[in-house]
PDB file of C-alpha atoms in Angstrom:
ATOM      1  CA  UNK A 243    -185.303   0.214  58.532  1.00  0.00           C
ATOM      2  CA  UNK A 244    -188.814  -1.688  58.562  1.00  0.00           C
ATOM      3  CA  UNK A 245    -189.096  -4.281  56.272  1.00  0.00           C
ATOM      4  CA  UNK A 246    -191.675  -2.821  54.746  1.00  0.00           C
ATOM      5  CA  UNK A 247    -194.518  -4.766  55.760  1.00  0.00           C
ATOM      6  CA  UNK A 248    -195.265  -8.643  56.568  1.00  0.00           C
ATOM      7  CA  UNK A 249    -195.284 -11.296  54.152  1.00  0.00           C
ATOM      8  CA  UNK A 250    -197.823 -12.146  51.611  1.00  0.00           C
ATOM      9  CA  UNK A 251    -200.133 -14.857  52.468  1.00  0.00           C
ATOM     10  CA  UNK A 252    -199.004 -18.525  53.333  1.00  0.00           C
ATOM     11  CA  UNK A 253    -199.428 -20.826  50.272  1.00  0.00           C
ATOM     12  CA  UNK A 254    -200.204 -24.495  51.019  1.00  0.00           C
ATOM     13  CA  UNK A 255    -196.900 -25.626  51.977  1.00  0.00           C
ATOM     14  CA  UNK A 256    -197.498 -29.257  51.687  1.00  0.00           C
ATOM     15  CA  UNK A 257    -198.533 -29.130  48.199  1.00  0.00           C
ATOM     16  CA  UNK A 258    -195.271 -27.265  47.238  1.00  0.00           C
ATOM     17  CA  UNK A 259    -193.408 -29.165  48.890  1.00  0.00           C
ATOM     18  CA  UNK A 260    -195.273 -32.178  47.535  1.00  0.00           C
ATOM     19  CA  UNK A 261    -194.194 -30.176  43.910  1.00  0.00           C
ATOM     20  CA  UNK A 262    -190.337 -29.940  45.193  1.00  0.00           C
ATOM     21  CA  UNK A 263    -189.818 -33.481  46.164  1.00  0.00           C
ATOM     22  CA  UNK A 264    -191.857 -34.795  43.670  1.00  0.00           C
ATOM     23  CA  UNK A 265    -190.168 -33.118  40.443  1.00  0.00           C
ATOM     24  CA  UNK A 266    -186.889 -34.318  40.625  1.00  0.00           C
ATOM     25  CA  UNK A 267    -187.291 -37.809  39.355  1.00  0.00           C
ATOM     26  CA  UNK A 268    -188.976 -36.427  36.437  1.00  0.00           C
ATOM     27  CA  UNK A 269    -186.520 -33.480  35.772  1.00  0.00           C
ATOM     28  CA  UNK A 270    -183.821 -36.561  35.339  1.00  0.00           C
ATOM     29  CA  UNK A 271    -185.610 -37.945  32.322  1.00  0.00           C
ATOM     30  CA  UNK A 272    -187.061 -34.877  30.620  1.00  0.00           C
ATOM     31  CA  UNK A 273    -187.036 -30.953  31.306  1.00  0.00           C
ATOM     32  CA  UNK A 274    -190.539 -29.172  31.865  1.00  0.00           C
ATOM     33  CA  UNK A 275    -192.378 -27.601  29.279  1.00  0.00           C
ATOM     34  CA  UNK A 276    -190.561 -24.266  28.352  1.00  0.00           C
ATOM     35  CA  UNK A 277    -193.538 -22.198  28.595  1.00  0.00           C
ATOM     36  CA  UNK A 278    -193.487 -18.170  27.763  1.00  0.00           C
ATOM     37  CA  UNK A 279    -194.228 -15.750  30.170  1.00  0.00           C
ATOM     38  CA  UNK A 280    -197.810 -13.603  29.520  1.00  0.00           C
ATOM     39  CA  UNK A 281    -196.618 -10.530  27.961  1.00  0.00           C
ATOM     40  CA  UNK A 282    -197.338  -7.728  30.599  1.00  0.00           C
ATOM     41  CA  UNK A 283    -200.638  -6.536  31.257  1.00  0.00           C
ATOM     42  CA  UNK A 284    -202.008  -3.517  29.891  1.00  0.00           C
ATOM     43  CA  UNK A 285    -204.468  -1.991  32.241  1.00  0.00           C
ATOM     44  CA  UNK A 286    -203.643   1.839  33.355  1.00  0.00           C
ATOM     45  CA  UNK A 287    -201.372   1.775  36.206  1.00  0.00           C
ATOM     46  CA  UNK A 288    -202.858   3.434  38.913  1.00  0.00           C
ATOM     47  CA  UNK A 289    -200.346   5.907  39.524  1.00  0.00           C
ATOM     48  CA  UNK A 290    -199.315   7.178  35.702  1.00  0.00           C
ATOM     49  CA  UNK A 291    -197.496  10.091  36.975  1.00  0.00           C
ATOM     50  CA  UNK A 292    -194.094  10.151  35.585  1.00  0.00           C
ATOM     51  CA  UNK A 293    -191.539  10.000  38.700  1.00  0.00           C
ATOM     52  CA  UNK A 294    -187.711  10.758  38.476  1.00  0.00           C
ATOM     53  CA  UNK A 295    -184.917   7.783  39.004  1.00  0.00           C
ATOM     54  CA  UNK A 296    -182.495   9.151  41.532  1.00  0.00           C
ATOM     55  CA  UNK A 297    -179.414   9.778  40.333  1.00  0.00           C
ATOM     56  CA  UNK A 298    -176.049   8.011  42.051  1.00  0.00           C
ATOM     57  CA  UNK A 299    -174.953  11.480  43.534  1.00  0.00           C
ATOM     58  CA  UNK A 300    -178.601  11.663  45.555  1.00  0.00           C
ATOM     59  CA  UNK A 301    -177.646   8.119  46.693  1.00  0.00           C
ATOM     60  CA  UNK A 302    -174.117   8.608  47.984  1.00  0.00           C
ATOM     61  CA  UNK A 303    -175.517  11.465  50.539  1.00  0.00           C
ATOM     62  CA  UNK A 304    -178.098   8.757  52.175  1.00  0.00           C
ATOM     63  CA  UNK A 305    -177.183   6.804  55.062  1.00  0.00           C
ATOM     64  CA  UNK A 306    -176.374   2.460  54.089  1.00  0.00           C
ATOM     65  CA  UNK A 307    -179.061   0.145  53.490  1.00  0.00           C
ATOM     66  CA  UNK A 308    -178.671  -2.755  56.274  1.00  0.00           C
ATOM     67  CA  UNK A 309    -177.108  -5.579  55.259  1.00  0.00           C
ATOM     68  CA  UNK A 310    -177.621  -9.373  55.758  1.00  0.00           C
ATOM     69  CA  UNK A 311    -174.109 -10.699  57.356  1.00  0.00           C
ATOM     70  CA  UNK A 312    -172.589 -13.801  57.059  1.00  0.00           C
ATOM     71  CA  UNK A 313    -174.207 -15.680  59.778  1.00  0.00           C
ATOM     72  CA  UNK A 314    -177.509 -15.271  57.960  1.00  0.00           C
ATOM     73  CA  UNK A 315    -175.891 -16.273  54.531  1.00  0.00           C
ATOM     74  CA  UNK A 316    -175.404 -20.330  53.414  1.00  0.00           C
ATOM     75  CA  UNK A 317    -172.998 -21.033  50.956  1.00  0.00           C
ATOM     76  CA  UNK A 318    -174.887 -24.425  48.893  1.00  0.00           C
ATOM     77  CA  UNK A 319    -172.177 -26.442  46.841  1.00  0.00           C
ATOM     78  CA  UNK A 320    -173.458 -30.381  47.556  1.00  0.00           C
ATOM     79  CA  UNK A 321    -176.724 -32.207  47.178  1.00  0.00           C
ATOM     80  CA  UNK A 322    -177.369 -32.182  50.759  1.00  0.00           C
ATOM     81  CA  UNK A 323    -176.488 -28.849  51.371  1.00  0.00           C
ATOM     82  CA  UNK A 324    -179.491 -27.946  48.750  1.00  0.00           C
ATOM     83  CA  UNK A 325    -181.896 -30.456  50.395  1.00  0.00           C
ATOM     84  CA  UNK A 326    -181.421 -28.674  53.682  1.00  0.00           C
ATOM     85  CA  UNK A 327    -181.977 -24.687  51.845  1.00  0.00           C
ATOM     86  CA  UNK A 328    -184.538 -26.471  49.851  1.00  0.00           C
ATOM     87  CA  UNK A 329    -186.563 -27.389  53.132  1.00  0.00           C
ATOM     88  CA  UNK A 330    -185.969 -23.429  54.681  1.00  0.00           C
ATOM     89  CA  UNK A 331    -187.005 -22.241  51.178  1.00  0.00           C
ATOM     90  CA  UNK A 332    -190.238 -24.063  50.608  1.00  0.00           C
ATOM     91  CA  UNK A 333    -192.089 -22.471  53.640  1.00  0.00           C
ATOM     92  CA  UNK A 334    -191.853 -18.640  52.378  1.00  0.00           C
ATOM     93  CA  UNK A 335    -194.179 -17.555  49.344  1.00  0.00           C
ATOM     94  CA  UNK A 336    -191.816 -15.257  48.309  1.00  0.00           C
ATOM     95  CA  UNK A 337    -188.019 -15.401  47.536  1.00  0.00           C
ATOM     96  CA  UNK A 338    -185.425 -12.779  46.534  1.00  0.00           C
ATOM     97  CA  UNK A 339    -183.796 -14.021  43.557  1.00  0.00           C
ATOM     98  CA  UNK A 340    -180.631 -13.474  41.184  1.00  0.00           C
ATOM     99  CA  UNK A 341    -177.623 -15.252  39.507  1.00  0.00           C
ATOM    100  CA  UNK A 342    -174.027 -14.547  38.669  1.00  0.00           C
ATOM    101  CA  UNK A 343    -171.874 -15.078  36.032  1.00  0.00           C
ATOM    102  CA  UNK A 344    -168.096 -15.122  35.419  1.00  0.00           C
ATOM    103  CA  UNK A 345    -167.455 -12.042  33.791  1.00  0.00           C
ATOM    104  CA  UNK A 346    -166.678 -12.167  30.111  1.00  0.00           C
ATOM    105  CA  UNK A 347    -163.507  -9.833  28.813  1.00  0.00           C
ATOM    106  CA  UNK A 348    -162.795 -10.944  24.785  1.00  0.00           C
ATOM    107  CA  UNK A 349    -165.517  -9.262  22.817  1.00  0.00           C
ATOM    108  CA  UNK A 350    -167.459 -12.419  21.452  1.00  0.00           C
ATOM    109  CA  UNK A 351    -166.746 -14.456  24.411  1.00  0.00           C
ATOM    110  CA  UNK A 352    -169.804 -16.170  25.157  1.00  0.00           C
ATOM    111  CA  UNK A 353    -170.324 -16.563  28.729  1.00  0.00           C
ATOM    112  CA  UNK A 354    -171.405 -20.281  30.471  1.00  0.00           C
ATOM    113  CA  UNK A 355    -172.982 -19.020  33.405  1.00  0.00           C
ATOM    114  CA  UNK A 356    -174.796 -18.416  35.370  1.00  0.00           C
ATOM    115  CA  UNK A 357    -172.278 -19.677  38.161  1.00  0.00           C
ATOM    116  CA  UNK A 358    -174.378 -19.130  41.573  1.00  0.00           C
ATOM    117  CA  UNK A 359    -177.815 -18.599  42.087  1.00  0.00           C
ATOM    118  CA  UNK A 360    -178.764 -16.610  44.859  1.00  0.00           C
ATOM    119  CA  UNK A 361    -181.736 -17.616  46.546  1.00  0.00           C
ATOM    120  CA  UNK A 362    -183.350 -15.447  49.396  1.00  0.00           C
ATOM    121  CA  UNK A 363    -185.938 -15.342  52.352  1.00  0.00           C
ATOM    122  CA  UNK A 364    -186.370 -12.451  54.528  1.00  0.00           C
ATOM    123  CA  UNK A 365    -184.351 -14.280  57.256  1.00  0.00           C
ATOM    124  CA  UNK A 366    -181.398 -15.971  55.133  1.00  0.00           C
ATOM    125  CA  UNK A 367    -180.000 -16.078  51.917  1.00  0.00           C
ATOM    126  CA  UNK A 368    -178.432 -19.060  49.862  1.00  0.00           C
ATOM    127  CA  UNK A 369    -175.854 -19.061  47.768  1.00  0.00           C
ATOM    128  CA  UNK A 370    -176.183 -21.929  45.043  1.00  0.00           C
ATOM    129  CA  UNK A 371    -173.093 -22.936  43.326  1.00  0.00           C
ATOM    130  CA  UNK A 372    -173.557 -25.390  40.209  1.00  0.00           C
ATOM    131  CA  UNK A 373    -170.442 -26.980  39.764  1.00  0.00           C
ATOM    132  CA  UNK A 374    -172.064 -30.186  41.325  1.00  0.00           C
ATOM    133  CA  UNK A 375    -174.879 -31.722  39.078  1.00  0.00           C
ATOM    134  CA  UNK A 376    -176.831 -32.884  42.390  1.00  0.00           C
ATOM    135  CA  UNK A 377    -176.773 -28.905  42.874  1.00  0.00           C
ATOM    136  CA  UNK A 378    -177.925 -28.244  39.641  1.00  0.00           C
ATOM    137  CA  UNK A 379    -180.576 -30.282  39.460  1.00  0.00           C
ATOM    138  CA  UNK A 380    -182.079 -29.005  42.794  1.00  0.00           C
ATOM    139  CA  UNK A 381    -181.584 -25.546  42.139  1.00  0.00           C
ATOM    140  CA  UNK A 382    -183.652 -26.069  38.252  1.00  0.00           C
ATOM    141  CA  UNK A 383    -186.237 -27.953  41.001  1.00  0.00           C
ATOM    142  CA  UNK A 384    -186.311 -24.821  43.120  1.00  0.00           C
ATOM    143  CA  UNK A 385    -186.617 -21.968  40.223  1.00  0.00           C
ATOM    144  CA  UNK A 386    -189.371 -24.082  38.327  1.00  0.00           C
ATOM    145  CA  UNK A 387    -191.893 -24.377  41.924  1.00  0.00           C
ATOM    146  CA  UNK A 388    -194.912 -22.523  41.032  1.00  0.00           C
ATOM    147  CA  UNK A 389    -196.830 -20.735  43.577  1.00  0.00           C
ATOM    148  CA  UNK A 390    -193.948 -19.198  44.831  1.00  0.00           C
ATOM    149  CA  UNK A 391    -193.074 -15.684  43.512  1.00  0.00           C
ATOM    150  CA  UNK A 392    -189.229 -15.394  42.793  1.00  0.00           C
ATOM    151  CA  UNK A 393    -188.564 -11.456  42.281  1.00  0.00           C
ATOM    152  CA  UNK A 394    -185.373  -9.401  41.342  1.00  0.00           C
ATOM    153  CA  UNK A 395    -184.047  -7.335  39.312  1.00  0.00           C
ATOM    154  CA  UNK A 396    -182.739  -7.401  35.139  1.00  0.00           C
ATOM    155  CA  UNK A 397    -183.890 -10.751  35.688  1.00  0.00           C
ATOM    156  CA  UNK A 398    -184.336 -11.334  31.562  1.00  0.00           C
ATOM    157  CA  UNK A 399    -180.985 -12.669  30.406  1.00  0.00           C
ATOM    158  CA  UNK A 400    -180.580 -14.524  34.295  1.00  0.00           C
ATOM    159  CA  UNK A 401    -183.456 -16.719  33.256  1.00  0.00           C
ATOM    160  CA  UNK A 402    -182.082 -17.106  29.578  1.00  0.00           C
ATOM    161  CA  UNK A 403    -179.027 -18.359  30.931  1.00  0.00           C
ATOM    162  CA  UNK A 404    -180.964 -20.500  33.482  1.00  0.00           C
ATOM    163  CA  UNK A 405    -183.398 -22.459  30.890  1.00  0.00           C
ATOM    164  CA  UNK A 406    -179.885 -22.884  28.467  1.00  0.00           C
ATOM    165  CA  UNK A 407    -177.735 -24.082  31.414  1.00  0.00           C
ATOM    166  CA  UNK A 408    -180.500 -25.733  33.380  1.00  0.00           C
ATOM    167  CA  UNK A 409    -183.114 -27.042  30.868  1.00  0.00           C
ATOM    168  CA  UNK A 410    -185.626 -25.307  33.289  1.00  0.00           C
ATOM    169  CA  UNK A 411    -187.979 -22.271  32.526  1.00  0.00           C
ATOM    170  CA  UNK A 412    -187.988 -20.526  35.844  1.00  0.00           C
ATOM    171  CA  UNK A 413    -191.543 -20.152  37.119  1.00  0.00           C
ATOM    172  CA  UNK A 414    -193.692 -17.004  39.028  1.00  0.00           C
ATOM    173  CA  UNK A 415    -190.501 -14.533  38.135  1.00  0.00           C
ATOM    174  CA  UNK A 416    -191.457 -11.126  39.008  1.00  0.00           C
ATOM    175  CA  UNK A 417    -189.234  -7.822  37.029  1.00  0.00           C
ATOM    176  CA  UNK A 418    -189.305  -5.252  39.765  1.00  0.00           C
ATOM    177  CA  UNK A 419    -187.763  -3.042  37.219  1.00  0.00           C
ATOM    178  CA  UNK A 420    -191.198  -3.923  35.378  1.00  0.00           C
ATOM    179  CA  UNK A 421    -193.296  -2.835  38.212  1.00  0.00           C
ATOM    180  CA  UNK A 422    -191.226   0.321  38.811  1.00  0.00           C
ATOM    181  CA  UNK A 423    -192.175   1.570  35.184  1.00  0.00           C
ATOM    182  CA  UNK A 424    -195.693   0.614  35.153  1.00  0.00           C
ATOM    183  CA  UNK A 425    -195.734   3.183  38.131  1.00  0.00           C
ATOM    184  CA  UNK A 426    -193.965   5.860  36.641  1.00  0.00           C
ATOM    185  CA  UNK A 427    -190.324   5.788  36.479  1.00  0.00           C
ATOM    186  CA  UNK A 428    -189.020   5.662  32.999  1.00  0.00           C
ATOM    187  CA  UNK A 429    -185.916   4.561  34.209  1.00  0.00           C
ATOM    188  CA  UNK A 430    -184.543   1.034  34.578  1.00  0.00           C
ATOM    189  CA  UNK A 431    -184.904   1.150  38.638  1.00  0.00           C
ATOM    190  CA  UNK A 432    -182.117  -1.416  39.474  1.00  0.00           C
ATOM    191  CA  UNK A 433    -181.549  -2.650  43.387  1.00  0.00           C
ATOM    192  CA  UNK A 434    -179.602   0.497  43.920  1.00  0.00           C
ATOM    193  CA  UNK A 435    -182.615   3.232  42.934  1.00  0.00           C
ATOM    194  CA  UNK A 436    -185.424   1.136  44.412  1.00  0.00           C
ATOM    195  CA  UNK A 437    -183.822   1.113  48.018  1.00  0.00           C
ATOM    196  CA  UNK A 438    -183.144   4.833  47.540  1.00  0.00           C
ATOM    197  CA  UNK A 439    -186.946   5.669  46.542  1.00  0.00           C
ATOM    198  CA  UNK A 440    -188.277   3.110  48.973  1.00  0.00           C
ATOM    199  CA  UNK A 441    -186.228   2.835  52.396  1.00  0.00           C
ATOM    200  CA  UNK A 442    -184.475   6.174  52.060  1.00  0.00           C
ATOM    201  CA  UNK A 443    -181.192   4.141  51.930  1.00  0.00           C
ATOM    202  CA  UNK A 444    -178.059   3.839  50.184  1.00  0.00           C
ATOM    203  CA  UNK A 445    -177.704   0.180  48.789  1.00  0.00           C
ATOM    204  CA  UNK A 446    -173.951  -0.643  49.025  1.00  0.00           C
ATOM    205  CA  UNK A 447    -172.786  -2.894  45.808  1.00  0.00           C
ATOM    206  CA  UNK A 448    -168.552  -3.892  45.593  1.00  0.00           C
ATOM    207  CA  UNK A 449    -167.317  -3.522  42.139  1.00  0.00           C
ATOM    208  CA  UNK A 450    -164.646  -5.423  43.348  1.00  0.00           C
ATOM    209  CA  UNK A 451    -166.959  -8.586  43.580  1.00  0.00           C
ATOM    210  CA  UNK A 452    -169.196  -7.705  41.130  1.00  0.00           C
ATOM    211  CA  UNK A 453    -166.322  -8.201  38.371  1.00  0.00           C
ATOM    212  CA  UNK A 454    -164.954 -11.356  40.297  1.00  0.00           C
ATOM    213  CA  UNK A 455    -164.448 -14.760  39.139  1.00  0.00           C
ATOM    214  CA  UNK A 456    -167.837 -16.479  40.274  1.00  0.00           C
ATOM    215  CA  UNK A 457    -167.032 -19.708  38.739  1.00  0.00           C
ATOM    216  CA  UNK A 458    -163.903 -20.325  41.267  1.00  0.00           C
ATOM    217  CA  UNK A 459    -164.671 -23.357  43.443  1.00  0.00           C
ATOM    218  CA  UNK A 460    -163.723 -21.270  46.735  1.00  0.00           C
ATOM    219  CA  UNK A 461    -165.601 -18.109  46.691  1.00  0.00           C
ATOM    220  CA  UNK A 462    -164.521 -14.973  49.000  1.00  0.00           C
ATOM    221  CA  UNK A 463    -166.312 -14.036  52.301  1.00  0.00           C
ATOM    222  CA  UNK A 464    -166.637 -10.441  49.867  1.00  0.00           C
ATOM    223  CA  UNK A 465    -168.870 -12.649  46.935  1.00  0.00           C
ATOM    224  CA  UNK A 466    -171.360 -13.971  49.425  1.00  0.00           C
ATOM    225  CA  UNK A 467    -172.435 -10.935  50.990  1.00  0.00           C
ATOM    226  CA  UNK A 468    -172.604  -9.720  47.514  1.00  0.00           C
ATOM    227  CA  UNK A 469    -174.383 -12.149  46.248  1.00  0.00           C
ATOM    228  CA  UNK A 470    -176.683 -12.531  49.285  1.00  0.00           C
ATOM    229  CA  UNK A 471    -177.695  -9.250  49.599  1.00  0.00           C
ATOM    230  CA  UNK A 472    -178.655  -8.590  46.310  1.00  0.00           C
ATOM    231  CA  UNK A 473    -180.830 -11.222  46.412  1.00  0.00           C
ATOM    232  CA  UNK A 474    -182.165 -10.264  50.142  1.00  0.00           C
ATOM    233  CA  UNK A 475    -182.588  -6.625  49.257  1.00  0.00           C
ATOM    234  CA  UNK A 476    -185.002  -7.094  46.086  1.00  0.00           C
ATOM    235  CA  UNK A 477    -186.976  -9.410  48.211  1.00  0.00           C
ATOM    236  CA  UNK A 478    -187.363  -6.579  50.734  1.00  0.00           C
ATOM    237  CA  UNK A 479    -188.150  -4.132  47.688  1.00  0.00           C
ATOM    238  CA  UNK A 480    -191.031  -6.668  47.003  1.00  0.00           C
ATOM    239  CA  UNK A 481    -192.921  -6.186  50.574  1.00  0.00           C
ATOM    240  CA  UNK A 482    -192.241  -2.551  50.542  1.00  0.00           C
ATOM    241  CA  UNK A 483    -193.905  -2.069  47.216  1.00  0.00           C
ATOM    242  CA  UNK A 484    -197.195  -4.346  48.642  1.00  0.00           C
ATOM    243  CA  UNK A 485    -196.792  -2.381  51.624  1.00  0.00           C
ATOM    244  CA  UNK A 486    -197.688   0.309  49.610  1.00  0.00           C
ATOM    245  CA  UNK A 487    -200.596  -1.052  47.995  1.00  0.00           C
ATOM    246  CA  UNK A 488    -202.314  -1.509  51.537  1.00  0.00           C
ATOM    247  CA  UNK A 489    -204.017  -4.624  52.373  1.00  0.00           C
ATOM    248  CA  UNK A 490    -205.544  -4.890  49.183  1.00  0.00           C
ATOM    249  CA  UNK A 491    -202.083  -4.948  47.114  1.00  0.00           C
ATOM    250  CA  UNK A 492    -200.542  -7.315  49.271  1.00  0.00           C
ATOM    251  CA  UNK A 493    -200.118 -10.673  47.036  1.00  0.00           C
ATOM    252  CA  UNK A 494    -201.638  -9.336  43.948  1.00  0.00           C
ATOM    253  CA  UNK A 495    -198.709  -7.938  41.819  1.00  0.00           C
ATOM    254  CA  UNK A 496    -198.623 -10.388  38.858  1.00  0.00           C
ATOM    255  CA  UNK A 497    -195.673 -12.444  38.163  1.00  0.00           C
ATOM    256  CA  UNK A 498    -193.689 -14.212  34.844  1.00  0.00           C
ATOM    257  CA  UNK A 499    -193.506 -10.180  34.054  1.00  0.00           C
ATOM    258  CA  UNK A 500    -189.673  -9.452  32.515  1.00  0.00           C
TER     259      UNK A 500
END
């Protein structure tokens, strides 16, 4: 399918990367300031009509969303594997975003993730493991870079996770599920419903990997196109929905909205 039109508009790249390479030394002696997230605005959406959520059975009968493969997926587990992503990510305005977590069986269990972060362009996606501190501190660099929008989906207990596991508030985060229901679906949208309604697509998620172990230090070819792709695909979500705004839209959907 199209990708649902182009990019938003190019930020000044050599300020955020000035912002990137120039926040680590000072993430090392104190995290930034945890600030909250405006609440969500409450102007009328323009289209208040309310729209059904497709169900899973509509889904099954469409045809499968494409799918980044493994030669467009990095898996990051060193310091200067995340310098190198860090460079490819700095130059888009926009990234896919989302995190895994071990899955948690015992009722109580308290769970330490998130274990990856996924990290996504519309050309590649990243795959951040943070069993290396190096790592870690990178990826809290990455996710608190303002000026570039990081959208996904149930993002709200991803970025609680990140700021306890981290010390970083993630910055720009856009809640596609948010934007969804300011436009009429009542419905928690999710990856799955939001390729249906937008591409006409059937967005293929493993169960498999989604209940894997994403803490193991070896992850399965499975986990990073999982991973990846869930990332990739609410980045693609993003452009379709600004693609439907026209040239006016494009840019303009506001972000720290979960």
């Amino acid at each position: 399918g199209a990708d649902g039109g182009g990019a938003p508009p190019a930020q000044n790249r050599q300020t955020l990367k000035g912002q990137l390479h120039g926040t680590m030394a000072r993430m090392t002696d104190s995290p930034p300031s945890r600030r909250q997230p405006p609440s969500t605005p409450r102007h009328p959406s323009a289209r208040t009509a309310q729209r059904p959520t497709p169900d899973k059975d509509q889904i099954a009968l469409l045809e499968p969303f494409e799918r980044l493969g493994l030669d467009r997926i990095a898996l990051v587990s060193t310091p200067a594997q995340a310098d190198q992503a860090c460079e490819a990510l700095v130059s888009a305005s926009a990234w896919g975003f989302d995190t895994e977590s071990k899955p948690t069986f015992v009722q109580g269990e308290a769970s330490d993730g998130p274990h990856i972060v996924q990290l996504a362009t519309l050309e590649r996606a990243w795959v951040f493991q943070l069993h290396d501190p190096g790592c870690r501190a990178r990826v809290a660099e990455l996710l608190a870079l303002q000026g570039v929008t990081k959208a996904g989906f149930g993002l709200g207990d991803d970025t609680k996770r990140i700021q306890h596991k981290l010390g970083v508030q993630p910055a720009d985060v856009l809640e596609l599920n948010t934007v969804f229901r300011q436009r009429g679906y009542r419905k928690d949208m999710g990856v799955k419903g939001a390729v249906a309604v937008l591409f006409n697509r059937r967005f293929i998620k493993s169960k498999k990997a989604a209940t894997s172990n994403w803490a193991n230090a070896r992850l399965s070819e499975a986990q990073l196109v999982y991973a990846a792709n869930d990332a990739w695909a609410a980045l693609r979500v993003l452009y379709a929905l600004q693609a439907q705004d026209g040239p006016q839209g494009a840019g303009t959907l506001p972000t720290n909205i979960l």
